[in-house]
Amino acid sequence: MTRGLTTAFKNETLASEVRPITLVELDFSGGTVNFWTGEGDLSWDSKTWTGTGTLLSIDAVNESTDIAANGVQLQLDGIPSALLSTILTEHYQGRSAVIYLAALNSSLAVVADPFILWKGRMDTMQIQDGAEAATITMSAENRLIDLERQRERRYTDLDQKNFFSTDKGLEHVADQLDRQLNWGKP
């Protein structure tokens, strides 16, 4: 996939001191959670990103020229046990997960337009609960995983009306099953 880098981002990568960061946006049913790989809070895109420091790790993001659904794993260490109940009750499967690659300028502000490093949907979450803190490992899948999902559509009037309530294109299909047709002269 080609990357559209802004001029400001390209110039920052050529600077004598580069400050790369990763931004992670997870869309839970109760609201979006934003993390970044630094300390403290960061403001970008009218959102507040919570710093995780070294507590957030992201597996290698793989890409290929083939049409393949490459997933990624995120691991967040040091989650207080009090927050686990919130995470356990939130609906997350199939919801959006986005990983951005960004850079900070000399005044520690996000350089214009970080680019999307990976985008997909949250799949499974494993929680290892400790005495005071927990570790969460989340697997996320690329949207191309839907290509492997079996489609359950039928060529029936009822199935068609579930999607298009006024469509009459398949209303006579059931009548055609037992119809006897005579070809040629009787």
GROMACS .gro file of N, CA, C and O in nm, residues 70 73-74 97 104 109 142 166:
model
   32
   70ASN      N    1  -0.381  -0.985   0.717
   70ASN     CA    2  -0.274  -0.987   0.817
   70ASN      C    3  -0.323  -0.918   0.944
   70ASN      O    4  -0.360  -0.802   0.942
   73GLN      N    5  -0.121  -0.797   1.698
   73GLN     CA    6  -0.150  -0.812   1.840
   73GLN      C    7  -0.098  -0.691   1.917
   73GLN      O    8   0.014  -0.645   1.892
   74LEU      N    9  -0.181  -0.641   2.008
   74LEU     CA   10  -0.145  -0.531   2.096
   74LEU      C   11  -0.140  -0.585   2.237
   74LEU      O   12  -0.226  -0.664   2.277
   97ALA      N   13  -1.017  -0.077   1.511
   97ALA     CA   14  -0.886  -0.058   1.574
   97ALA      C   15  -0.795   0.005   1.469
   97ALA      O   16  -0.786  -0.045   1.356
  104LEU      N   17   0.684   1.352   1.664
  104LEU     CA   18   0.671   1.475   1.740
  104LEU      C   19   0.776   1.574   1.691
  104LEU      O   20   0.889   1.535   1.661
  109ALA      N   21   0.485   1.850   1.975
  109ALA     CA   22   0.351   1.845   1.917
  109ALA      C   23   0.353   1.746   1.801
  109ALA      O   24   0.456   1.725   1.737
  142ASN      N   25  -0.744  -0.780   1.009
  142ASN     CA   26  -0.767  -0.693   0.897
  142ASN      C   27  -0.908  -0.715   0.844
  142ASN      O   28  -0.963  -0.824   0.856
  166THR      N   29  -3.969  -0.404  -0.066
  166THR     CA   30  -4.067  -0.384  -0.173
  166THR      C   31  -4.031  -0.456  -0.303
  166THR      O   32  -4.105  -0.448  -0.400
   0.00000   0.00000   0.00000
